[in-house]
Short mmCIF file of C-alpha atoms in Angstrom, two decimals:
data_model
loop_
_atom_site.label_atom_id
_atom_site.label_comp_id
_atom_site.label_asym_id
_atom_site.label_seq_id
_atom_site.Cartn_x
_atom_site.Cartn_y
_atom_site.Cartn_z
CA MET A 1 0.00 0.00 0.00
CA THR A 2 2.79 2.46 0.99
CA LYS A 3 4.82 1.66 -2.14
CA THR A 4 1.77 2.24 -4.34
CA ILE A 5 1.08 5.63 -2.77
CA SER A 6 4.74 6.67 -3.11
CA ALA A 7 4.74 5.67 -6.79
CA ILE A 8 1.59 7.73 -7.41
CA LEU A 9 3.06 10.78 -5.68
CA LEU A 10 6.28 10.48 -7.69
CA PHE A 11 4.24 10.11 -10.88
CA LEU A 12 2.24 13.28 -10.18
CA PHE A 13 5.39 15.16 -9.22
CA CYS A 14 7.04 14.27 -12.54
CA ILE A 15 3.97 15.48 -14.43
CA GLN A 16 4.05 18.86 -12.66
CA LEU A 17 7.84 19.27 -12.81
CA PRO A 18 8.01 21.19 -16.11
CA TYR A 19 5.66 23.82 -14.75
CA ALA A 20 7.23 24.24 -11.29
CA SER A 21 9.82 26.70 -12.61
CA GLU A 22 7.10 29.06 -13.96
CA LYS A 23 5.90 30.16 -10.53
CA ASP A 24 7.52 33.51 -11.13
CA LYS A 25 4.61 35.50 -12.55
CA THR A 26 6.78 38.11 -14.22
CA ASN A 27 8.78 35.56 -16.20
CA LEU A 28 5.63 33.66 -17.13
CA SER A 29 4.01 36.88 -18.36
CA LEU A 30 7.08 37.70 -20.47
CA LEU A 31 7.20 34.20 -21.95
CA LYS A 32 3.55 34.49 -22.94
CA GLU A 33 4.26 37.86 -24.56
CA LEU A 34 7.18 36.26 -26.42
CA ASP A 35 4.87 33.48 -27.63
CA ARG A 36 2.47 36.10 -28.99
CA THR A 37 5.36 37.98 -30.65
CA ILE A 38 6.50 34.79 -32.43
CA ALA A 39 2.96 34.30 -33.70
CA GLN A 40 3.00 37.90 -35.01
CA LYS A 41 6.44 37.51 -36.64
CA PRO A 42 5.10 37.68 -40.25
CA PHE A 43 3.56 41.08 -39.46
CA PHE A 44 6.87 42.55 -38.22
CA GLN A 45 8.76 41.08 -41.18
CA GLN A 46 6.21 42.53 -43.56
CA GLN A 47 6.84 45.96 -42.00
CA ARG A 48 10.57 45.51 -42.67
CA GLU A 49 9.85 44.63 -46.33
CA GLN A 50 7.62 47.67 -46.66
CA GLU A 51 10.41 49.84 -45.24
CA ALA A 52 12.81 48.41 -47.84
CA ASP A 53 10.26 48.95 -50.62
CA SER A 54 9.91 52.62 -49.71
CA ILE A 55 13.71 53.05 -50.00
CA LYS A 56 13.70 51.25 -53.36
CA SER A 57 11.03 53.69 -54.59
CA LEU A 58 13.30 56.59 -53.63
CA LEU A 59 16.16 54.94 -55.57
CA LYS A 60 14.09 54.87 -58.75
CA ALA A 61 13.20 58.52 -58.31
CA THR A 62 16.75 59.87 -57.88
CA SER A 63 19.53 60.34 -60.39
CA SER A 64 22.16 61.58 -57.92
CA LEU A 65 24.98 59.06 -57.52
CA GLU A 66 25.66 60.31 -53.98
CA SER A 67 21.99 59.86 -53.03
CA LYS A 68 21.96 56.38 -54.55
CA TYR A 69 25.10 55.51 -52.59
CA GLU A 70 23.41 56.59 -49.35
CA LEU A 71 20.15 54.78 -50.17
CA TYR A 72 22.01 51.56 -51.00
CA GLY A 73 23.66 51.93 -47.60
CA THR A 74 20.24 52.25 -45.97
CA LEU A 75 19.06 49.08 -47.73
CA PHE A 76 22.24 47.31 -46.59
CA GLY A 77 21.38 48.20 -42.99
CA ILE A 78 17.76 47.06 -43.39
CA TYR A 79 18.75 43.66 -44.81
CA LEU A 80 21.94 43.03 -42.78
CA HIS A 81 20.27 41.04 -39.98
CA PHE A 82 17.18 40.25 -42.03
CA GLN A 83 18.42 38.78 -45.32
CA ALA A 84 22.20 38.67 -45.62
CA ASP A 85 22.20 37.84 -49.35
CA SER A 86 20.21 41.01 -50.09
CA ALA A 87 22.51 43.04 -47.82
CA LEU A 88 25.52 41.76 -49.81
CA HIS A 89 23.71 42.59 -53.09
CA TYR A 90 23.17 46.23 -52.13
CA LEU A 91 26.72 46.46 -50.80
CA GLU A 92 27.94 45.45 -54.27
CA ARG A 93 25.67 48.14 -55.75
CA ARG A 94 27.45 50.68 -53.52
CA GLU A 95 30.85 49.39 -54.61
CA ALA A 96 29.90 49.86 -58.25
CA LEU A 97 29.47 53.60 -57.57
CA THR A 98 32.81 54.19 -55.79
CA ASP A 99 34.87 54.79 -58.94
CA SER A 100 32.44 57.49 -60.07
CA LEU A 101 32.19 59.14 -56.64
CA ARG A 102 35.99 59.14 -56.13
CA ASN A 103 35.87 59.26 -52.35
CA PRO A 104 38.85 57.26 -50.94
CA SER A 105 37.16 56.69 -47.58
CA TYR A 106 34.30 54.78 -49.21
CA LYS A 107 36.50 51.80 -50.13
CA ASN A 108 37.58 51.22 -46.54
CA ASP A 109 34.01 51.56 -45.27
CA LEU A 110 32.81 49.05 -47.88
CA ARG A 111 35.51 46.55 -46.91
CA ILE A 112 34.42 46.76 -43.28
CA ALA A 113 30.78 46.31 -44.28
CA ARG A 114 31.69 43.34 -46.49
CA ALA A 115 33.60 41.75 -43.59
CA GLU A 116 30.54 42.26 -41.39
CA VAL A 117 28.04 40.65 -43.75
CA LEU A 118 30.43 37.80 -44.68
CA GLY A 119 30.78 37.08 -40.97
CA ILE A 120 27.02 36.85 -40.57
CA MET A 121 26.89 34.50 -43.56
CA GLY A 122 29.56 32.29 -41.95
CA LEU A 123 32.16 32.84 -44.70
CA TYR A 124 34.96 33.18 -42.15
CA ASN A 125 37.83 32.47 -44.54
CA GLU A 126 37.00 35.64 -46.48
CA VAL A 127 36.59 37.99 -43.51
CA PRO A 128 40.30 38.37 -42.57
CA GLU A 129 41.12 39.10 -46.22
CA GLN A 130 38.73 42.09 -46.12
CA LEU A 131 39.95 43.36 -42.75
CA GLU A 132 43.63 43.13 -43.72
CA GLN A 133 43.10 45.39 -46.75
CA ILE A 134 41.84 48.23 -44.57
CA GLN A 135 44.21 51.13 -43.95
CA ARG A 136 43.37 52.00 -40.35
CA GLU A 137 45.46 55.17 -40.28
CA SER A 138 43.22 56.70 -42.96
CA LEU A 139 39.94 55.86 -41.24
CA SER A 140 37.73 58.53 -39.76
CA GLU A 141 36.75 58.24 -36.09
CA GLY A 142 33.36 56.70 -36.96
CA SER A 143 34.87 54.27 -39.50
CA LEU A 144 37.59 53.23 -37.05
CA LEU A 145 34.97 52.43 -34.44
CA TYR A 146 33.00 50.44 -37.07
CA TYR A 147 36.21 48.52 -37.90
CA TYR A 148 36.84 47.69 -34.24
CA TYR A 149 33.25 46.51 -33.70
CA THR A 150 33.36 44.29 -36.79
CA SER A 151 36.74 42.79 -35.82
CA ARG A 152 35.68 42.20 -32.22
CA THR A 153 32.49 40.46 -33.39
CA PHE A 154 34.32 38.30 -35.92
CA TYR A 155 37.04 37.09 -33.56
CA GLY A 156 34.44 36.55 -30.84
CA TRP A 157 32.55 34.19 -33.14
CA ILE A 158 35.76 32.38 -34.13
CA ALA A 159 36.76 31.98 -30.45
CA ASP A 160 33.33 30.58 -29.54
CA TYR A 161 33.39 27.90 -32.21
CA THR A 162 37.07 27.00 -32.38
CA ARG A 163 38.05 23.78 -30.64
CA THR A 164 41.79 23.92 -31.47
CA ASN A 165 44.71 25.41 -29.53
CA ASP A 166 44.22 28.63 -31.52
CA ARG A 167 41.17 29.48 -29.41
CA HIS A 168 43.25 31.37 -26.83
CA LYS A 169 44.72 33.48 -29.64
CA TYR A 170 41.24 34.42 -30.87
CA ILE A 171 40.09 35.23 -27.35
CA ALA A 172 43.09 37.55 -26.93
CA GLN A 173 42.26 39.28 -30.25
CA THR A 174 38.63 39.66 -29.18
CA ASN A 175 39.72 41.27 -25.90
CA ALA A 176 42.18 43.55 -27.71
CA TYR A 177 39.51 44.86 -30.10
CA ARG A 178 37.10 45.34 -27.19
CA ASP A 179 39.76 47.47 -25.48
CA SER A 180 40.19 49.46 -28.69
CA ILE A 181 36.45 50.13 -28.84
CA LEU A 182 36.52 51.40 -25.26
CA ALA A 183 39.49 53.61 -26.05
CA VAL A 184 37.79 55.47 -28.92
CA THR A 185 34.15 55.42 -27.79
CA PRO A 186 33.12 58.55 -25.86
CA ASN A 187 31.54 58.10 -22.45
CA GLY A 188 27.87 57.21 -22.68
CA ILE A 189 25.52 54.31 -23.25
CA ASP A 190 27.53 52.73 -26.10
CA HIS A 191 30.76 52.92 -24.10
CA ASN A 192 29.13 51.40 -21.01
CA ILE A 193 27.58 48.54 -23.02
CA VAL A 194 31.06 47.48 -24.18
CA LEU A 195 32.47 48.08 -20.69
CA ALA A 196 29.82 45.79 -19.20
CA ASP A 197 30.77 43.10 -21.73
CA GLN A 198 34.38 43.45 -20.58
CA LEU A 199 33.38 43.22 -16.90
CA ILE A 200 31.46 40.00 -17.57
CA VAL A 201 34.40 38.45 -19.44
CA ASN A 202 36.69 39.42 -16.56
CA GLY A 203 34.38 37.76 -14.01
CA ASN A 204 32.80 40.87 -12.47
CA PRO A 205 29.06 40.36 -13.16
CA ASP A 206 27.84 42.43 -10.18
CA GLU A 207 29.51 45.62 -11.45
CA ALA A 208 28.20 44.90 -14.97
CA ILE A 209 24.65 44.52 -13.62
CA ARG A 210 24.90 47.81 -11.71
CA LEU A 211 26.21 49.60 -14.79
CA MET A 212 23.57 48.17 -17.16
CA ASN A 213 20.67 48.84 -14.78
CA ASP A 214 21.76 52.49 -14.61
CA GLU A 215 21.77 52.73 -18.42
CA LEU A 216 18.58 50.75 -19.04
CA THR A 217 16.25 53.55 -17.89
CA LYS A 218 17.96 55.97 -20.30
CA ALA A 219 17.84 53.57 -23.25
CA GLN A 220 14.16 52.54 -23.13
CA GLY A 221 12.71 52.37 -26.64
CA THR A 222 16.11 52.46 -28.40
CA GLU A 223 18.15 49.72 -30.06
CA SER A 224 20.74 50.09 -27.28
CA ALA A 225 18.22 48.61 -24.84
CA ILE A 226 18.52 45.26 -26.66
CA TYR A 227 22.28 45.09 -26.04
CA ILE A 228 21.83 46.21 -22.41
CA LEU A 229 19.27 43.46 -21.76
CA TYR A 230 21.49 40.87 -23.40
CA ASN A 231 24.47 41.96 -21.25
CA LEU A 232 22.27 41.64 -18.16
CA SER A 233 21.31 38.09 -19.18
CA GLN A 234 24.98 37.17 -19.59
CA ALA A 235 25.88 38.67 -16.21
CA TYR A 236 23.09 36.79 -14.42
CA ALA A 237 24.13 33.59 -16.23
CA GLN A 238 27.61 34.03 -14.76
CA LYS A 239 26.04 34.46 -11.30
CA GLY A 240 23.90 31.34 -11.79
CA ASP A 241 20.64 33.30 -11.46
CA THR A 242 18.54 31.44 -14.06
CA GLU A 243 15.28 33.31 -13.36
CA LYS A 244 16.79 36.74 -14.05
CA GLN A 245 18.63 35.35 -17.06
CA ILE A 246 15.28 34.17 -18.47
CA TYR A 247 13.73 37.57 -17.67
CA ASN A 248 16.35 39.53 -19.63
CA LEU A 249 16.66 37.03 -22.51
CA SER A 250 12.88 37.10 -22.95
CA GLN A 251 12.88 40.88 -23.29
CA THR A 252 15.84 40.73 -25.68
CA ALA A 253 14.14 38.12 -27.86
CA ILE A 254 10.88 40.12 -27.96
CA SER A 255 12.80 43.23 -29.06
CA ASP A 256 14.73 41.27 -31.72
CA LEU A 257 11.56 39.83 -33.22
CA LYS A 258 9.68 43.13 -33.16
CA ALA A 259 12.64 44.71 -34.97
CA ALA A 260 12.23 41.94 -37.61
CA LYS A 261 15.72 40.58 -37.02
CA ARG A 262 16.42 37.07 -38.24
CA GLU A 263 20.03 36.84 -37.11
CA TYR A 264 20.04 36.70 -33.30
CA ILE A 265 21.22 34.58 -30.37
CA SER A 266 18.82 35.47 -27.54
CA LEU A 267 15.96 33.15 -28.53
CA GLN A 268 18.32 30.19 -28.96
CA LYS A 269 19.81 30.67 -25.49
CA LEU A 270 16.35 31.05 -24.03
CA ALA A 271 15.30 27.81 -25.74
CA LEU A 272 18.19 25.97 -24.08
CA LEU A 273 17.18 27.35 -20.66
CA MET A 274 13.59 26.26 -21.24
CA PHE A 275 14.85 22.77 -22.16
CA GLU A 276 16.97 22.60 -18.99
CA LYS A 277 13.99 23.69 -16.89
CA GLY A 278 11.74 21.04 -18.47
CA ASP A 279 9.58 23.32 -20.65
CA ILE A 280 10.11 21.18 -23.75
CA GLU A 281 7.25 22.71 -25.74
CA ARG A 282 8.66 26.23 -25.53
CA ALA A 283 12.21 25.00 -26.17
CA TYR A 284 11.02 23.30 -29.36
CA LYS A 285 8.99 26.33 -30.47
CA TYR A 286 11.87 28.78 -29.86
CA LEU A 287 14.43 26.60 -31.63
CA SER A 288 12.12 26.08 -34.60
CA CYS A 289 11.64 29.84 -34.86
CA SER A 290 15.41 30.42 -34.61
CA MET A 291 16.20 27.85 -37.29
CA GLU A 292 13.55 29.23 -39.64
CA ASP A 293 14.91 32.78 -39.28
CA ALA A 294 18.57 31.74 -39.57
CA VAL A 295 17.88 29.89 -42.83
CA ALA A 296 15.82 32.80 -44.23
CA CYS A 297 18.60 35.26 -43.32
CA ASN A 298 21.33 32.91 -44.63
CA ALA A 299 23.05 33.31 -41.24
CA ARG A 300 25.08 30.12 -41.28
CA LEU A 301 26.56 30.59 -37.81
CA ARG A 302 23.11 30.78 -36.24
CA SER A 303 21.99 27.74 -38.23
CA VAL A 304 24.97 25.79 -36.89
CA GLU A 305 24.22 26.93 -33.34
CA VAL A 306 20.62 25.72 -33.60
CA THR A 307 21.45 22.39 -35.24
CA GLU A 308 23.91 21.58 -32.43
CA PHE A 309 21.12 20.66 -30.06
CA PHE A 310 17.90 20.90 -32.09
CA PRO A 311 17.85 17.12 -32.83
CA ILE A 312 17.99 16.42 -29.09
CA VAL A 313 15.15 18.83 -28.33
CA ASP A 314 13.16 17.52 -31.30
CA LYS A 315 13.52 13.92 -30.11
CA VAL A 316 12.58 14.80 -26.53
CA TYR A 317 9.64 16.90 -27.77
CA LYS A 318 8.23 14.01 -29.81
CA LEU A 319 8.70 11.63 -26.89
CA LYS A 320 6.94 14.16 -24.68
CA ILE A 321 3.96 14.31 -27.05
CA GLN A 322 3.73 10.51 -27.05
CA LYS A 323 4.00 10.31 -23.29
CA GLU A 324 1.39 13.01 -22.82
CA LYS A 325 -1.04 10.99 -24.92
CA GLN A 326 -0.32 7.87 -22.88
CA ILE A 327 -0.60 9.79 -19.63
CA THR A 328 -3.91 11.29 -20.70
CA ARG A 329 -5.35 7.88 -21.38
CA THR A 330 -4.00 6.51 -18.10
CA LEU A 331 -5.28 9.47 -16.12
CA LEU A 332 -8.77 9.18 -17.55
CA ILE A 333 -8.94 5.62 -16.20
CA SER A 334 -7.17 6.00 -12.84
CA ILE A 335 -7.67 9.61 -11.71
CA SER A 336 -10.43 8.81 -9.25
CA LEU A 337 -8.43 6.12 -7.48
CA MET A 338 -5.34 8.28 -7.28
CA ALA A 339 -7.30 11.19 -5.89
CA VAL A 340 -8.73 9.06 -3.09
CA LEU A 341 -5.36 7.51 -2.28
CA LEU A 342 -3.70 10.90 -2.38
CA LEU A 343 -6.30 12.38 -0.04
CA ILE A 344 -5.83 9.52 2.41
CA THR A 345 -2.07 9.91 2.25
CA ILE A 346 -2.23 13.68 2.79
CA VAL A 347 -4.53 13.33 5.79
CA TYR A 348 -2.32 10.62 7.28
CA LEU A 349 0.90 12.57 6.67
CA TYR A 350 -0.65 15.77 8.01
CA ARG A 351 -1.64 14.10 11.26
CA GLN A 352 1.75 12.47 11.66
CA MET A 353 3.58 15.69 10.90
CA LYS A 354 1.38 17.60 13.32
CA LYS A 355 2.15 15.08 16.07
CA LEU A 356 5.84 15.16 15.22
CA SER A 357 5.91 18.95 15.19
CA PHE A 358 4.18 19.09 18.58
CA MET A 359 6.63 16.60 20.09
CA ARG A 360 9.60 18.45 18.64
CA LYS A 361 8.42 21.72 20.12
CA LYS A 362 7.98 20.11 23.53
CA VAL A 363 11.41 18.47 23.39
CA SER A 364 13.03 21.68 22.17
CA ALA A 365 11.39 23.73 24.93
CA ALA A 366 12.41 21.18 27.55
CA ASN A 367 15.99 21.15 26.27
CA GLU A 368 16.19 24.93 26.37
CA GLN A 369 14.85 25.02 29.93
CA LEU A 370 17.25 22.28 30.96
CA GLN A 371 20.20 24.12 29.45
CA GLU A 372 19.22 27.34 31.19
CA ILE A 373 18.79 25.54 34.52
CA ASN A 374 22.13 23.73 34.12
CA GLN A 375 23.84 26.97 33.29
CA GLU A 376 22.31 28.74 36.28
CA LEU A 377 23.17 25.84 38.59
CA SER A 378 26.72 25.72 37.30
CA GLN A 379 27.16 29.44 37.77
CA ALA A 380 25.51 29.41 41.20
CA SER A 381 27.75 26.53 42.26
CA LYS A 382 30.82 28.37 41.09
CA ILE A 383 29.77 31.57 42.89
CA LYS A 384 29.01 29.62 46.04
CA GLU A 385 32.37 27.84 46.01
CA GLU A 386 34.27 31.07 45.36
CA TYR A 387 32.60 33.02 48.10
CA ILE A 388 32.64 30.20 50.65
CA ALA A 389 36.38 30.01 50.11
CA LEU A 390 36.63 33.80 50.43
CA TYR A 391 34.47 33.76 53.56
CA LEU A 392 36.55 31.05 55.28
CA ASN A 393 39.80 32.71 54.28
CA GLN A 394 38.64 36.09 55.58
CA CYS A 395 37.50 34.52 58.86
CA VAL A 396 40.93 33.00 59.44
CA ILE A 397 42.65 36.26 58.49
CA TYR A 398 40.40 38.29 60.80
CA LEU A 399 40.99 35.88 63.71
CA ASP A 400 44.73 36.28 63.26
CA LYS A 401 44.43 40.05 63.00
CA LEU A 402 42.16 40.26 66.09
CA ASP A 403 44.66 38.16 68.06
CA THR A 404 47.50 40.46 66.96
CA TYR A 405 45.38 43.51 67.80
CA ARG A 406 44.54 42.01 71.24
CA ARG A 407 48.23 41.44 71.98
CA SER A 408 49.13 45.01 71.01
CA LEU A 409 46.46 46.35 73.39
CA ALA A 410 47.64 44.02 76.14
CA LYS A 411 51.21 45.31 75.76
CA LEU A 412 50.00 48.89 76.09
CA ALA A 413 48.00 47.99 79.22
CA MET A 414 50.89 46.11 80.81
CA ALA A 415 53.18 49.06 80.14
CA SER A 416 50.63 51.39 81.80
CA LYS A 417 50.47 53.45 78.61
CA LEU A 418 46.86 54.33 79.17
CA ASP A 419 46.86 57.35 76.89
CA ASP A 420 48.18 55.29 73.98
CA LEU A 421 45.75 52.51 74.84
CA PHE A 422 42.71 54.81 74.76
CA LYS A 423 44.00 56.48 71.58
CA THR A 424 44.33 53.13 69.82
CA ILE A 425 40.91 51.98 70.97
CA LYS A 426 39.27 55.19 69.74
CA SER A 427 41.06 55.14 66.34
CA GLU A 428 39.00 53.93 63.31
CA GLN A 429 42.06 53.36 61.14
CA PHE A 430 42.10 49.63 61.86
CA ILE A 431 38.48 49.29 60.69
CA ARG A 432 39.09 51.42 57.59
CA ASP A 433 42.13 49.39 56.62
CA GLU A 434 40.29 46.10 57.09
CA ARG A 435 37.27 47.31 55.17
CA LYS A 436 39.53 48.41 52.33
CA ASN A 437 41.29 45.04 52.31
CA PHE A 438 37.95 43.25 52.40
CA TYR A 439 36.66 45.21 49.37
CA ASN A 440 39.87 44.51 47.46
CA GLU A 441 39.48 40.78 48.09
CA PHE A 442 35.80 40.97 47.14
CA ASP A 443 36.63 42.81 43.89
CA LYS A 444 39.32 40.29 42.95
CA SER A 445 37.05 37.34 43.64
CA PHE A 446 34.18 38.91 41.70
CA LEU A 447 36.30 39.61 38.62
CA ARG A 448 37.67 36.08 38.72
CA LEU A 449 34.08 34.89 38.43
CA PHE A 450 32.99 37.54 35.93
CA PRO A 451 36.15 38.71 34.07
CA ARG A 452 34.13 40.56 31.37
CA PHE A 453 31.74 42.24 33.82
CA ILE A 454 33.03 45.81 33.30
CA GLU A 455 32.97 45.47 29.50
CA SER A 456 29.48 43.92 29.51
CA PHE A 457 28.22 46.51 32.00
CA ASN A 458 29.43 49.38 29.82
CA GLY A 459 27.72 47.76 26.86
CA LEU A 460 24.41 48.64 28.59
CA MET A 461 25.41 52.30 29.08
CA THR A 462 25.41 55.39 26.90
CA GLU A 463 28.81 56.74 25.92
CA GLU A 464 28.89 59.35 28.69
CA GLY A 465 27.56 56.90 31.28
CA LYS A 466 30.30 54.27 30.95
CA LEU A 467 32.17 53.50 34.20
CA TYR A 468 35.81 52.50 34.65
CA PRO A 469 37.87 52.02 37.87
CA LYS A 470 40.28 54.80 38.76
CA SER A 471 44.00 54.24 39.08
CA GLY A 472 44.63 51.95 42.07
CA GLU A 473 41.04 50.68 42.12
CA ILE A 474 39.78 47.27 41.04
CA LEU A 475 36.08 48.23 41.07
CA SER A 476 34.67 51.71 41.63
CA THR A 477 31.91 52.22 44.22
CA GLU A 478 29.23 52.32 41.51
CA LEU A 479 30.56 49.16 39.85
CA ARG A 480 30.72 47.42 43.25
CA ILE A 481 27.04 48.22 43.89
CA PHE A 482 26.05 46.62 40.58
CA ALA A 483 28.43 43.72 41.17
CA LEU A 484 26.37 42.95 44.29
CA ILE A 485 23.18 43.16 42.18
CA ARG A 486 24.79 40.68 39.75
CA LEU A 487 25.33 38.33 42.72
CA GLY A 488 21.63 38.56 43.59
CA ILE A 489 21.86 41.17 46.37
CA ASN A 490 19.27 43.58 45.08
CA ASP A 491 17.94 45.16 48.29
CA SER A 492 19.38 48.65 48.85
CA SER A 493 19.52 48.26 52.64
CA ASN A 494 21.62 45.08 52.31
CA ILE A 495 23.90 46.81 49.84
CA ALA A 496 24.24 49.81 52.16
CA HIS A 497 25.10 47.54 55.09
CA PHE A 498 27.67 45.63 53.01
CA LEU A 499 29.40 48.79 51.78
CA GLY A 500 29.05 50.84 54.96
CA TYR A 501 27.05 53.59 53.25
CA SER A 502 23.77 55.19 54.12
CA LEU A 503 20.64 53.96 52.39
CA ALA A 504 20.19 57.35 50.71
CA THR A 505 23.72 57.18 49.28
CA VAL A 506 23.05 53.77 47.70
CA TYR A 507 19.72 55.01 46.26
CA SER A 508 21.52 58.02 44.82
CA TYR A 509 24.23 55.91 43.17
CA ARG A 510 21.71 53.49 41.66
CA SER A 511 19.47 56.26 40.29
CA LYS A 512 22.39 58.20 38.85
CA VAL A 513 23.82 55.19 36.98
CA ARG A 514 20.39 54.00 35.80
CA SER A 515 19.64 57.42 34.28
CA LYS A 516 22.56 56.95 31.87
CA ALA A 517 21.62 53.45 30.77
CA LEU A 518 20.45 52.65 27.23
CA ASN A 519 17.37 50.87 28.60
CA LYS A 520 16.46 52.53 31.89
CA GLU A 521 13.40 50.38 32.61
CA GLU A 522 15.15 47.01 32.32
CA PHE A 523 18.69 48.07 33.20
CA GLU A 524 19.05 46.35 36.58
CA GLN A 525 17.39 43.16 35.27
CA GLN A 526 19.95 43.16 32.46
CA VAL A 527 22.81 43.63 34.93
CA ALA A 528 21.53 40.70 36.99
CA VAL A 529 22.13 38.30 34.07
CA LEU A 530 25.43 39.68 32.71
#
């Protein structure tokens, strides 16, 4: 019976497992929005085509070579991450105009653009050839920055997908070009985006997150926001915070799709996270969308990235569909029995857990009381032993001193030195000296028992109310009063008798010290347990 119930519980747990990670309402809401955006993808792509068509209409209407050169550049930008073949076509149209325009800077810019689009298309053997032809010393500030971005992106891709010993070389080149970008980019959002990427690579995700969160509010509604969100996802991935990684990747993917981009990485990474979290359906949907877009864009790198694990997801997805059909049939037959058994199990476990919790509380309370009692008994025993020893020792000392004092008086009487005898009898010096010695012994014994008493006592006082013994003292009068309270002598008349003070004096000392305590109402109770 127990084994059957356990098997049923495990079965139900496995069914619910894929959905357990979606408890975060914000992430679930974003994932649903992403699902809707994927469904609307044809609409956003149609908008991109319409934008390109409007530029093509302007091309037909202009005869200016310079205007055509600029419009071809606009079309290159529209198609770059949308349809790489078309982007390359319009780049070649621009190149055809360079001889007529006779602007030397155009050739370098076109080589950089060609390297960029060839990289997207996965033609990596041709990219270095383009980059090596560029004369960096003749580049304008904007073109130089474009060159650094293209080189950093290219070597970053090569480093990610190289499995040979050359990988470290490509990583070093990627880092070098990132440093160059930072060196020439003025302070602002673009500079901080690259800086955050550097911080993540160098293992400082917390600083990258702080920097990107500061910039995100400024970049809302701009293309820069996409890069900021992607940086945040990478930083949280490094920290192992999957939920926040999903949150930022979801927003990045939504922005990519709404911008009608077909060459992207965010949706693929999100698909892998969904697969790891057990949401096979979304993983399959996101990978299918990524593959479709990569093929349409002719972005070979992205196609390779998807095909690396798409067969695994596809196989698991199909198995999941089959299992869901089997489970549905099984559940339709056995759901009633499982519900009854589950209810019985829950009631039984609840009662047992309630009993166990009650017993644990009782045992815990008893243990705490026992520990407190043992501690108090141990301390009381130690105090008793210390002060019994002190009491016996003082009795012996006083007997010896009284005998010595008696002999000195007897000598004075036998010598008929009556004046000296009466003078000695009337003198209080003997009593003062003995009282002083007694207090010294008391102070020493007390501090042996409670070595941290002065420090703990001052911890209860305000700064100006803290008490310390003067030079030559062990305990001051005020400290000695509260030492007696710590020993359980709380009555002012007993304290006054012990110290040889008037009752009013003891009241005055206690009131004065209490007025400078942090907690005046409970001060003496706190002292009693120091």
